[in-house]
């Protein structure tokens, strides 16, 4: 019941804001088509920043940023890689001041009105897990964006963790950054599930977003590249465990364990 009330309260306030601010979407796309990319991005991120703060406020999230000094502030080839716990992870990633990046999202997002529009405005890349060919194309497209100076985000678990645990980081996701010798910024999300999926309280809930020290992939040996996914996963897991415990964060047994 509390979860339903939390979602209802958030939706009542956030949905009108999403609809009202969407009137600027055609303006953004016209600017992009006219070659005014900088102006288009400025308007886009001004609106998205407003929406992110509204979403977190009305859904009851209290953001805590850890390791903000590890967010690059100079141009480069960057990719943010970390665990995936909730639909709110992407919202949390857009919270830090000055954070402008694009995302690799599942192809189902194309079916969500308004959200798909803003994803298009930031040149997000879609990944169809059922199509190996399309998955490869998404990695290549993401690599080109990184090389062109647009920071990207990808969640190498492949899907949201629904049991509160961090699952295997798949090696294919890392090719997006390693094929262009980019820099990985490991990220850790902890708490978004208690705001939405596992919401149980009408009080504000803590959400932690941690940025770990960047990892340069330029010049890595084949062995280092092979071990990179497990290395990043270990760093993310360690940082996740060191973040403060969150009341209401549900840790479930693995599905395989539950069936055995």
Tab-separated table of N, CA and C in Angstrom, residues 83-254:
chain	number	residue	atom	x	y	z
A	83	UNK	N	26.970	-0.855	-11.628
A	83	UNK	CA	25.868	-1.785	-11.364
A	83	UNK	C	24.531	-1.141	-11.703
A	84	UNK	N	23.557	-1.991	-11.951
A	84	UNK	CA	22.224	-1.532	-12.380
A	84	UNK	C	21.188	-2.118	-11.434
A	85	UNK	N	20.552	-1.227	-10.631
A	85	UNK	CA	19.638	-1.705	-9.604
A	85	UNK	C	18.185	-1.324	-9.854
A	86	UNK	N	17.964	-0.240	-10.598
A	86	UNK	CA	16.621	0.332	-10.658
A	86	UNK	C	16.431	1.153	-11.927
A	87	UNK	N	15.160	1.411	-12.264
A	87	UNK	CA	14.853	2.317	-13.361
A	87	UNK	C	15.313	3.739	-13.042
A	88	UNK	N	15.538	4.014	-11.768
A	88	UNK	CA	15.962	5.337	-11.343
A	88	UNK	C	17.474	5.533	-11.423
A	89	UNK	N	18.239	4.514	-11.797
A	89	UNK	CA	19.702	4.656	-11.882
A	89	UNK	C	20.091	5.748	-12.871
A	90	UNK	N	19.431	5.754	-14.028
A	90	UNK	CA	19.748	6.755	-15.046
A	90	UNK	C	19.403	8.151	-14.549
A	91	UNK	N	18.284	8.279	-13.843
A	91	UNK	CA	17.909	9.573	-13.276
A	91	UNK	C	18.980	10.035	-12.286
A	92	UNK	N	19.429	9.115	-11.430
A	92	UNK	CA	20.459	9.455	-10.449
A	92	UNK	C	21.747	9.908	-11.121
A	93	UNK	N	22.101	9.262	-12.235
A	93	UNK	CA	23.336	9.607	-12.934
A	93	UNK	C	23.316	11.018	-13.512
A	94	UNK	N	22.143	11.561	-13.752
A	94	UNK	CA	22.041	12.916	-14.298
A	94	UNK	C	21.981	13.975	-13.206
A	95	UNK	N	22.075	13.553	-11.944
A	95	UNK	CA	21.944	14.480	-10.828
A	95	UNK	C	23.149	15.404	-10.646
A	96	UNK	N	24.406	14.889	-10.654
A	96	UNK	CA	25.550	15.751	-10.343
A	96	UNK	C	25.628	16.982	-11.238
A	97	UNK	N	26.038	18.084	-10.657
A	97	UNK	CA	26.155	19.342	-11.383
A	97	UNK	C	27.146	19.211	-12.542
A	98	UNK	N	26.736	19.667	-13.700
A	98	UNK	CA	27.617	19.640	-14.857
A	98	UNK	C	27.695	18.304	-15.566
A	99	UNK	N	26.963	17.309	-15.066
A	99	UNK	CA	27.003	15.975	-15.660
A	99	UNK	C	26.197	15.962	-16.958
A	100	UNK	N	26.852	15.718	-18.078
A	100	UNK	CA	26.183	15.620	-19.371
A	100	UNK	C	26.712	14.382	-20.069
A	101	UNK	N	25.856	13.417	-20.297
A	101	UNK	CA	26.280	12.173	-20.915
A	101	UNK	C	25.119	11.569	-21.683
A	102	UNK	N	25.421	10.516	-22.420
A	102	UNK	CA	24.389	9.778	-23.116
A	102	UNK	C	24.383	8.347	-22.590
A	103	UNK	N	23.401	7.576	-23.019
A	103	UNK	CA	23.192	6.263	-22.430
A	103	UNK	C	23.015	5.176	-23.488
A	104	UNK	N	23.357	3.964	-23.082
A	104	UNK	CA	22.976	2.785	-23.837
A	104	UNK	C	21.766	2.200	-23.121
A	105	UNK	N	20.600	2.308	-23.742
A	105	UNK	CA	19.378	1.836	-23.111
A	105	UNK	C	18.746	0.698	-23.892
A	106	UNK	N	17.917	-0.060	-23.217
A	106	UNK	CA	17.252	-1.169	-23.888
A	106	UNK	C	16.249	-0.631	-24.899
A	107	UNK	N	16.039	-1.382	-25.955
A	107	UNK	CA	15.231	-0.915	-27.077
A	107	UNK	C	13.772	-0.665	-26.686
A	108	UNK	N	13.336	-1.270	-25.567
A	108	UNK	CA	11.954	-1.079	-25.131
A	108	UNK	C	11.650	0.373	-24.759
A	109	UNK	N	12.692	1.165	-24.472
A	109	UNK	CA	12.486	2.570	-24.110
A	109	UNK	C	11.832	3.335	-25.254
A	110	UNK	N	12.045	2.862	-26.492
A	110	UNK	CA	11.435	3.522	-27.647
A	110	UNK	C	9.913	3.532	-27.573
A	111	UNK	N	9.336	2.667	-26.745
A	111	UNK	CA	7.889	2.578	-26.648
A	111	UNK	C	7.308	3.534	-25.600
A	112	UNK	N	8.189	4.214	-24.840
A	112	UNK	CA	7.726	5.067	-23.747
A	112	UNK	C	7.629	6.514	-24.229
A	113	UNK	N	6.424	7.063	-24.315
A	113	UNK	CA	6.270	8.452	-24.770
A	113	UNK	C	7.063	9.418	-23.893
A	114	UNK	N	7.496	10.509	-24.442
A	114	UNK	CA	8.254	11.577	-23.790
A	114	UNK	C	9.676	11.132	-23.463
A	115	UNK	N	9.819	10.008	-22.748
A	115	UNK	CA	11.162	9.517	-22.394
A	115	UNK	C	11.968	9.249	-23.655
A	116	UNK	N	11.328	8.611	-24.660
A	116	UNK	CA	12.044	8.308	-25.890
A	116	UNK	C	12.476	9.584	-26.606
A	117	UNK	N	11.679	10.650	-26.445
A	117	UNK	CA	12.030	11.916	-27.070
A	117	UNK	C	13.296	12.506	-26.476
A	118	UNK	N	13.382	12.550	-25.148
A	118	UNK	CA	14.567	13.106	-24.514
A	118	UNK	C	15.783	12.205	-24.714
A	119	UNK	N	15.552	10.895	-24.829
A	119	UNK	CA	16.660	9.988	-25.147
A	119	UNK	C	17.214	10.309	-26.533
A	120	UNK	N	16.305	10.638	-27.450
A	120	UNK	CA	16.754	11.006	-28.799
A	120	UNK	C	17.510	12.329	-28.767
A	121	UNK	N	17.072	13.238	-27.908
A	121	UNK	CA	17.708	14.548	-27.826
A	121	UNK	C	19.150	14.454	-27.348
A	122	UNK	N	19.453	13.451	-26.505
A	122	UNK	CA	20.825	13.290	-26.022
A	122	UNK	C	21.563	12.199	-26.808
A	123	UNK	N	20.986	11.794	-27.945
A	123	UNK	CA	21.622	10.828	-28.850
A	123	UNK	C	21.909	9.490	-28.182
A	124	UNK	N	20.957	9.006	-27.393
A	124	UNK	CA	21.125	7.714	-26.731
A	124	UNK	C	21.190	6.583	-27.757
A	125	UNK	N	21.859	5.518	-27.366
A	125	UNK	CA	22.017	4.341	-28.222
A	125	UNK	C	21.125	3.231	-27.673
A	126	UNK	N	20.422	2.541	-28.559
A	126	UNK	CA	19.524	1.472	-28.123
A	126	UNK	C	20.145	0.102	-28.349
A	127	UNK	N	19.937	-0.764	-27.364
A	127	UNK	CA	20.493	-2.113	-27.396
A	127	UNK	C	19.363	-3.131	-27.397
A	128	UNK	N	19.342	-3.980	-28.422
A	128	UNK	CA	18.359	-5.060	-28.511
A	128	UNK	C	19.060	-6.359	-28.138
A	129	UNK	N	18.814	-6.820	-26.927
A	129	UNK	CA	19.520	-8.006	-26.426
A	129	UNK	C	19.153	-9.270	-27.195
A	130	UNK	N	18.044	-9.226	-27.943
A	130	UNK	CA	17.622	-10.411	-28.693
A	130	UNK	C	18.293	-10.487	-30.066
A	131	UNK	N	18.980	-9.413	-30.456
A	131	UNK	CA	19.606	-9.357	-31.767
A	131	UNK	C	21.111	-9.132	-31.634
A	132	UNK	N	21.924	-10.164	-31.823
A	132	UNK	CA	23.381	-10.009	-31.737
A	132	UNK	C	23.906	-8.945	-32.693
A	133	UNK	N	23.347	-8.889	-33.914
A	133	UNK	CA	23.811	-7.909	-34.898
A	133	UNK	C	23.537	-6.488	-34.400
A	134	UNK	N	22.336	-6.257	-33.866
A	134	UNK	CA	21.992	-4.930	-33.384
A	134	UNK	C	22.809	-4.572	-32.150
A	135	UNK	N	23.124	-5.560	-31.323
A	135	UNK	CA	23.948	-5.331	-30.135
A	135	UNK	C	25.336	-4.853	-30.529
A	136	UNK	N	25.898	-5.471	-31.566
A	136	UNK	CA	27.217	-5.069	-32.059
A	136	UNK	C	27.160	-3.643	-32.603
A	137	UNK	N	26.079	-3.337	-33.320
A	137	UNK	CA	25.914	-1.984	-33.871
A	137	UNK	C	25.841	-0.955	-32.740
A	138	UNK	N	25.145	-1.301	-31.664
A	138	UNK	CA	25.021	-0.382	-30.536
A	138	UNK	C	26.383	-0.104	-29.910
A	139	UNK	N	27.204	-1.131	-29.789
A	139	UNK	CA	28.546	-0.970	-29.226
A	139	UNK	C	29.391	-0.066	-30.127
A	140	UNK	N	29.293	-0.289	-31.434
A	140	UNK	CA	30.056	0.529	-32.389
A	140	UNK	C	29.588	1.978	-32.348
A	141	UNK	N	28.264	2.192	-32.323
A	141	UNK	CA	27.722	3.547	-32.257
A	141	UNK	C	28.169	4.245	-30.975
A	142	UNK	N	28.138	3.504	-29.871
A	142	UNK	CA	28.574	4.066	-28.601
A	142	UNK	C	30.050	4.423	-28.622
A	143	UNK	N	30.859	3.576	-29.266
A	143	UNK	CA	32.295	3.838	-29.384
A	143	UNK	C	32.557	5.122	-30.157
A	144	UNK	N	31.812	5.305	-31.243
A	144	UNK	CA	31.983	6.511	-32.050
A	144	UNK	C	31.643	7.769	-31.254
A	145	UNK	N	30.615	7.679	-30.418
A	145	UNK	CA	30.244	8.825	-29.606
A	145	UNK	C	31.313	9.124	-28.560
A	146	UNK	N	31.846	8.080	-27.950
A	146	UNK	CA	32.923	8.271	-26.970
A	146	UNK	C	34.130	8.921	-27.635
A	147	UNK	N	34.475	8.415	-28.812
A	147	UNK	CA	35.628	8.947	-29.527
A	147	UNK	C	35.399	10.406	-29.927
A	148	UNK	N	34.146	10.764	-30.175
A	148	UNK	CA	33.819	12.142	-30.559
A	148	UNK	C	33.721	13.073	-29.354
A	149	UNK	N	33.856	12.505	-28.143
A	149	UNK	CA	33.872	13.333	-26.945
A	149	UNK	C	32.602	13.352	-26.130
A	150	UNK	N	31.634	12.484	-26.489
A	150	UNK	CA	30.400	12.393	-25.708
A	150	UNK	C	30.513	11.276	-24.685
A	151	UNK	N	30.517	11.582	-23.392
A	151	UNK	CA	30.574	10.521	-22.374
A	151	UNK	C	29.355	9.605	-22.493
A	152	UNK	N	29.589	8.320	-22.327
A	152	UNK	CA	28.509	7.339	-22.417
A	152	UNK	C	28.378	6.586	-21.102
A	153	UNK	N	27.202	6.015	-20.905
A	153	UNK	CA	26.970	5.127	-19.765
A	153	UNK	C	26.428	3.800	-20.274
A	154	UNK	N	26.943	2.720	-19.695
A	154	UNK	CA	26.402	1.398	-20.003
A	154	UNK	C	26.437	0.551	-18.736
A	155	UNK	N	25.405	-0.270	-18.557
A	155	UNK	CA	25.333	-1.165	-17.417
A	155	UNK	C	25.674	-2.578	-17.889
A	156	UNK	N	26.860	-3.084	-17.547
A	156	UNK	CA	27.329	-4.357	-18.110
A	156	UNK	C	26.646	-5.605	-17.563
A	157	UNK	N	25.764	-5.454	-16.555
A	157	UNK	CA	25.008	-6.622	-16.101
A	157	UNK	C	23.966	-7.027	-17.147
A	158	UNK	N	23.623	-6.092	-18.019
A	158	UNK	CA	22.689	-6.398	-19.098
A	158	UNK	C	21.252	-6.074	-18.774
A	159	UNK	N	20.894	-6.099	-17.490
A	159	UNK	CA	19.535	-5.782	-17.067
A	159	UNK	C	19.565	-5.424	-15.597
A	160	UNK	N	18.460	-4.880	-15.106
A	160	UNK	CA	18.419	-4.504	-13.690
A	160	UNK	C	18.499	-5.732	-12.793
A	161	UNK	N	19.254	-5.604	-11.705
A	161	UNK	CA	19.298	-6.654	-10.697
A	161	UNK	C	18.033	-6.565	-9.856
A	162	UNK	N	17.277	-7.640	-9.824
A	162	UNK	CA	16.018	-7.633	-9.088
A	162	UNK	C	16.126	-8.318	-7.731
A	163	UNK	N	17.342	-8.785	-7.392
A	163	UNK	CA	17.516	-9.450	-6.102
A	163	UNK	C	18.424	-8.666	-5.156
A	164	UNK	N	18.778	-7.434	-5.555
A	164	UNK	CA	19.596	-6.605	-4.691
A	164	UNK	C	21.072	-6.913	-4.726
A	165	UNK	N	21.494	-7.816	-5.604
A	165	UNK	CA	22.895	-8.204	-5.707
A	165	UNK	C	23.499	-7.659	-6.993
A	166	UNK	N	24.826	-7.616	-7.023
A	166	UNK	CA	25.530	-7.225	-8.232
A	166	UNK	C	25.881	-8.489	-9.003
A	167	UNK	N	25.459	-8.545	-10.259
A	167	UNK	CA	25.672	-9.726	-11.077
A	167	UNK	C	26.873	-9.544	-12.010
A	168	UNK	N	27.182	-10.572	-12.748
A	168	UNK	CA	28.374	-10.585	-13.596
A	168	UNK	C	28.382	-9.426	-14.590
A	169	UNK	N	29.518	-8.761	-14.677
A	169	UNK	CA	29.714	-7.719	-15.675
A	169	UNK	C	30.147	-8.379	-16.980
A	170	UNK	N	29.319	-8.260	-18.003
A	170	UNK	CA	29.588	-8.942	-19.270
A	170	UNK	C	30.670	-8.205	-20.066
A	171	UNK	N	31.607	-8.992	-20.598
A	171	UNK	CA	32.783	-8.431	-21.268
A	171	UNK	C	32.427	-7.598	-22.493
A	172	UNK	N	31.360	-7.980	-23.213
A	172	UNK	CA	31.000	-7.280	-24.442
A	172	UNK	C	30.725	-5.806	-24.231
A	173	UNK	N	30.180	-5.454	-23.063
A	173	UNK	CA	29.863	-4.055	-22.784
A	173	UNK	C	31.107	-3.180	-22.755
A	174	UNK	N	32.240	-3.752	-22.374
A	174	UNK	CA	33.467	-2.980	-22.217
A	174	UNK	C	34.109	-2.631	-23.558
A	175	UNK	N	33.728	-3.350	-24.600
A	175	UNK	CA	34.327	-3.089	-25.918
A	175	UNK	C	33.985	-1.683	-26.418
A	176	UNK	N	32.890	-1.142	-25.939
A	176	UNK	CA	32.483	0.183	-26.373
A	176	UNK	C	33.544	1.226	-26.040
A	177	UNK	N	34.226	1.040	-24.916
A	177	UNK	CA	35.247	1.997	-24.505
A	177	UNK	C	36.658	1.517	-24.834
A	178	UNK	N	36.904	0.219	-24.751
A	178	UNK	CA	38.266	-0.267	-24.973
A	178	UNK	C	38.676	-0.179	-26.441
A	179	UNK	N	37.707	-0.287	-27.370
A	179	UNK	CA	38.064	-0.255	-28.800
A	179	UNK	C	38.544	1.125	-29.242
A	180	UNK	N	38.281	2.153	-28.420
A	180	UNK	CA	38.770	3.497	-28.749
A	180	UNK	C	39.771	3.989	-27.704
A	181	UNK	N	40.215	3.074	-26.826
A	181	UNK	CA	41.198	3.444	-25.815
A	181	UNK	C	40.702	4.516	-24.865
A	182	UNK	N	39.440	4.432	-24.496
A	182	UNK	CA	38.845	5.446	-23.626
A	182	UNK	C	39.115	5.200	-22.155
A	183	UNK	N	38.521	6.049	-21.348
A	183	UNK	CA	38.687	5.986	-19.894
A	183	UNK	C	37.389	5.547	-19.237
A	184	UNK	N	37.486	4.567	-18.352
A	184	UNK	CA	36.323	4.066	-17.619
A	184	UNK	C	36.228	4.775	-16.271
A	185	UNK	N	35.042	5.273	-15.958
A	185	UNK	CA	34.777	5.777	-14.609
A	185	UNK	C	33.786	4.810	-13.973
A	186	UNK	N	34.250	3.941	-13.066
A	186	UNK	CA	33.326	3.015	-12.396
A	186	UNK	C	32.344	3.783	-11.519
A	187	UNK	N	31.089	3.370	-11.564
A	187	UNK	CA	30.055	4.018	-10.753
A	187	UNK	C	29.321	2.978	-9.910
A	188	UNK	N	28.799	3.438	-8.788
A	188	UNK	CA	28.074	2.556	-7.877
A	188	UNK	C	26.741	3.206	-7.534
A	189	UNK	N	25.655	2.471	-7.770
A	189	UNK	CA	24.318	2.943	-7.402
A	189	UNK	C	23.807	2.105	-6.236
A	190	UNK	N	23.356	2.765	-5.203
A	190	UNK	CA	22.804	2.043	-4.053
A	190	UNK	C	21.614	2.817	-3.499
A	191	UNK	N	20.474	2.179	-3.493
A	191	UNK	CA	19.299	2.781	-2.889
A	191	UNK	C	18.136	3.126	-3.788
A	192	UNK	N	18.330	3.284	-5.116
A	192	UNK	CA	17.177	3.673	-5.954
A	192	UNK	C	16.000	2.716	-5.869
A	193	UNK	N	16.243	1.435	-5.618
A	193	UNK	CA	15.134	0.469	-5.550
A	193	UNK	C	14.195	0.772	-4.387
A	194	UNK	N	14.720	1.334	-3.294
A	194	UNK	CA	13.852	1.632	-2.145
A	194	UNK	C	12.972	2.839	-2.419
A	195	UNK	N	13.295	3.593	-3.477
A	195	UNK	CA	12.489	4.744	-3.864
A	195	UNK	C	11.340	4.324	-4.765
A	196	UNK	N	11.588	3.318	-5.595
A	196	UNK	CA	10.588	2.950	-6.596
A	196	UNK	C	10.177	1.482	-6.496
A	197	UNK	N	11.012	0.587	-6.977
A	197	UNK	CA	10.606	-0.823	-7.086
A	197	UNK	C	10.264	-1.476	-5.741
A	198	UNK	N	11.088	-1.210	-4.712
A	198	UNK	CA	10.838	-1.805	-3.403
A	198	UNK	C	10.377	-0.761	-2.394
A	199	UNK	N	9.755	0.301	-2.878
A	199	UNK	CA	9.352	1.402	-1.996
A	199	UNK	C	8.419	0.924	-0.895
A	200	UNK	N	8.696	1.366	0.327
A	200	UNK	CA	7.881	0.937	1.458
A	200	UNK	C	7.585	2.092	2.420
A	201	UNK	N	8.102	3.272	2.121
A	201	UNK	CA	7.976	4.392	3.046
A	201	UNK	C	7.594	5.664	2.301
A	202	UNK	N	6.849	6.539	2.984
A	202	UNK	CA	6.515	7.843	2.432
A	202	UNK	C	7.559	8.882	2.816
A	203	UNK	N	8.508	8.501	3.667
A	203	UNK	CA	9.598	9.392	4.043
A	203	UNK	C	10.663	9.396	2.948
A	204	UNK	N	11.510	10.399	2.950
A	204	UNK	CA	12.580	10.463	1.963
A	204	UNK	C	13.583	9.349	2.226
A	205	UNK	N	14.025	8.711	1.143
A	205	UNK	CA	14.931	7.576	1.253
A	205	UNK	C	16.297	7.961	0.690
A	206	UNK	N	17.393	7.524	1.323
A	206	UNK	CA	18.728	7.863	0.815
A	206	UNK	C	19.069	7.102	-0.465
A	207	UNK	N	19.668	7.799	-1.409
A	207	UNK	CA	20.168	7.189	-2.640
A	207	UNK	C	21.631	7.603	-2.787
A	208	UNK	N	22.505	6.605	-2.907
A	208	UNK	CA	23.934	6.874	-3.027
A	208	UNK	C	24.404	6.630	-4.458
A	209	UNK	N	25.176	7.583	-4.950
A	209	UNK	CA	25.817	7.452	-6.255
A	209	UNK	C	27.294	7.756	-6.049
A	210	UNK	N	28.137	6.739	-6.261
A	210	UNK	CA	29.574	6.887	-6.023
A	210	UNK	C	30.348	6.801	-7.325
A	211	UNK	N	31.311	7.685	-7.487
A	211	UNK	CA	32.209	7.687	-8.637
A	211	UNK	C	33.596	7.248	-8.163
A	212	UNK	N	34.111	6.187	-8.760
A	212	UNK	CA	35.419	5.664	-8.371
A	212	UNK	C	36.506	6.242	-9.270
A	213	UNK	N	37.743	5.978	-8.930
A	213	UNK	CA	38.866	6.530	-9.689
A	213	UNK	C	38.859	6.005	-11.125
A	214	UNK	N	39.106	6.884	-12.094
A	214	UNK	CA	39.092	6.490	-13.510
A	214	UNK	C	40.134	5.431	-13.824
A	215	UNK	N	39.815	4.612	-14.817
A	215	UNK	CA	40.725	3.557	-15.287
A	215	UNK	C	41.026	3.806	-16.750
A	216	UNK	N	42.288	4.038	-17.067
A	216	UNK	CA	42.696	4.265	-18.449
A	216	UNK	C	42.839	2.917	-19.164
A	217	UNK	N	42.207	2.782	-20.331
A	217	UNK	CA	42.319	1.520	-21.078
A	217	UNK	C	43.332	1.605	-22.219
A	218	UNK	N	43.770	2.823	-22.540
A	218	UNK	CA	44.765	3.004	-23.597
A	218	UNK	C	46.047	2.275	-23.221
A	219	UNK	N	46.522	1.412	-24.132
A	219	UNK	CA	47.775	0.710	-23.913
A	219	UNK	C	47.667	-0.545	-23.060
A	220	UNK	N	46.461	-0.953	-22.708
A	220	UNK	CA	46.305	-2.172	-21.912
A	220	UNK	C	46.701	-3.400	-22.730
A	221	UNK	N	47.306	-4.372	-22.066
A	221	UNK	CA	47.656	-5.626	-22.722
A	221	UNK	C	46.400	-6.470	-22.907
A	222	UNK	N	46.502	-7.518	-23.696
A	222	UNK	CA	45.359	-8.409	-23.922
A	222	UNK	C	44.903	-9.034	-22.608
A	223	UNK	N	45.853	-9.372	-21.759
A	223	UNK	CA	45.502	-9.971	-20.472
A	223	UNK	C	44.760	-8.969	-19.586
A	224	UNK	N	45.221	-7.722	-19.593
A	224	UNK	CA	44.563	-6.688	-18.800
A	224	UNK	C	43.151	-6.421	-19.312
A	225	UNK	N	42.996	-6.419	-20.628
A	225	UNK	CA	41.669	-6.228	-21.206
A	225	UNK	C	40.742	-7.389	-20.867
A	226	UNK	N	41.298	-8.586	-20.855
A	226	UNK	CA	40.503	-9.771	-20.540
A	226	UNK	C	40.025	-9.745	-19.079
A	227	UNK	N	40.881	-9.228	-18.198
A	227	UNK	CA	40.538	-9.195	-16.776
A	227	UNK	C	39.756	-7.942	-16.378
A	228	UNK	N	39.587	-7.016	-17.307
A	228	UNK	CA	38.976	-5.724	-16.993
A	228	UNK	C	37.559	-5.838	-16.428
A	229	UNK	N	36.664	-6.636	-17.026
A	229	UNK	CA	35.301	-6.719	-16.478
A	229	UNK	C	35.267	-7.175	-15.025
A	230	UNK	N	36.029	-8.216	-14.696
A	230	UNK	CA	36.028	-8.706	-13.320
A	230	UNK	C	36.693	-7.707	-12.378
A	231	UNK	N	37.699	-6.984	-12.894
A	231	UNK	CA	38.367	-5.966	-12.080
A	231	UNK	C	37.405	-4.848	-11.719
A	232	UNK	N	36.670	-4.341	-12.713
A	232	UNK	CA	35.723	-3.258	-12.463
A	232	UNK	C	34.595	-3.740	-11.555
A	233	UNK	N	34.116	-4.952	-11.798
A	233	UNK	CA	33.055	-5.495	-10.953
A	233	UNK	C	33.504	-5.584	-9.499
A	234	UNK	N	34.737	-6.018	-9.268
A	234	UNK	CA	35.261	-6.131	-7.900
A	234	UNK	C	35.338	-4.767	-7.226
A	235	UNK	N	35.777	-3.751	-7.989
A	235	UNK	CA	35.866	-2.398	-7.441
A	235	UNK	C	34.477	-1.873	-7.083
A	236	UNK	N	33.509	-2.124	-7.969
A	236	UNK	CA	32.137	-1.663	-7.734
A	236	UNK	C	31.541	-2.382	-6.526
A	237	UNK	N	31.758	-3.699	-6.437
A	237	UNK	CA	31.222	-4.478	-5.318
A	237	UNK	C	31.802	-3.993	-3.988
A	238	UNK	N	33.099	-3.760	-3.960
A	238	UNK	CA	33.765	-3.301	-2.735
A	238	UNK	C	33.216	-1.943	-2.294
A	239	UNK	N	33.093	-1.019	-3.255
A	239	UNK	CA	32.568	0.303	-2.927
A	239	UNK	C	31.101	0.228	-2.496
A	240	UNK	N	30.341	-0.656	-3.146
A	240	UNK	CA	28.927	-0.850	-2.796
A	240	UNK	C	28.804	-1.306	-1.342
A	241	UNK	N	29.626	-2.271	-0.964
A	241	UNK	CA	29.577	-2.810	0.399
A	241	UNK	C	30.005	-1.776	1.431
A	242	UNK	N	30.866	-0.836	1.023
A	242	UNK	CA	31.372	0.167	1.959
A	242	UNK	C	30.426	1.348	2.141
A	243	UNK	N	29.474	1.516	1.224
A	243	UNK	CA	28.483	2.573	1.381
A	243	UNK	C	27.565	2.253	2.564
A	244	UNK	N	26.980	3.264	3.203
A	244	UNK	CA	26.122	3.021	4.368
A	244	UNK	C	24.974	2.071	4.042
A	245	UNK	N	24.605	1.218	4.983
A	245	UNK	CA	23.449	0.335	4.764
A	245	UNK	C	22.173	1.155	4.627
A	246	UNK	N	21.244	0.634	3.850
A	246	UNK	CA	19.993	1.347	3.590
A	246	UNK	C	18.825	0.495	4.090
A	247	UNK	N	18.061	1.071	4.985
A	247	UNK	CA	16.894	0.375	5.517
A	247	UNK	C	15.892	0.101	4.403
A	248	UNK	N	15.407	-1.117	4.349
A	248	UNK	CA	14.405	-1.467	3.341
A	248	UNK	C	14.984	-2.005	2.061
A	249	UNK	N	16.325	-2.007	1.932
A	249	UNK	CA	16.949	-2.548	0.721
A	249	UNK	C	16.865	-4.065	0.772
A	250	UNK	N	16.104	-4.640	-0.141
A	250	UNK	CA	15.815	-6.070	-0.122
A	250	UNK	C	16.900	-6.854	-0.853
A	251	UNK	N	17.495	-7.828	-0.166
A	251	UNK	CA	18.456	-8.743	-0.781
A	251	UNK	C	17.799	-10.110	-0.861
A	252	UNK	N	17.566	-10.570	-2.066
A	252	UNK	CA	16.892	-11.853	-2.253
A	252	UNK	C	17.889	-12.917	-2.672
A	253	UNK	N	17.487	-14.150	-2.524
A	253	UNK	CA	18.317	-15.249	-2.989
A	253	UNK	C	18.373	-15.226	-4.508
A	254	UNK	N	19.515	-15.709	-5.065
A	254	UNK	CA	19.586	-15.833	-6.514
A	254	UNK	C	18.494	-16.770	-6.983
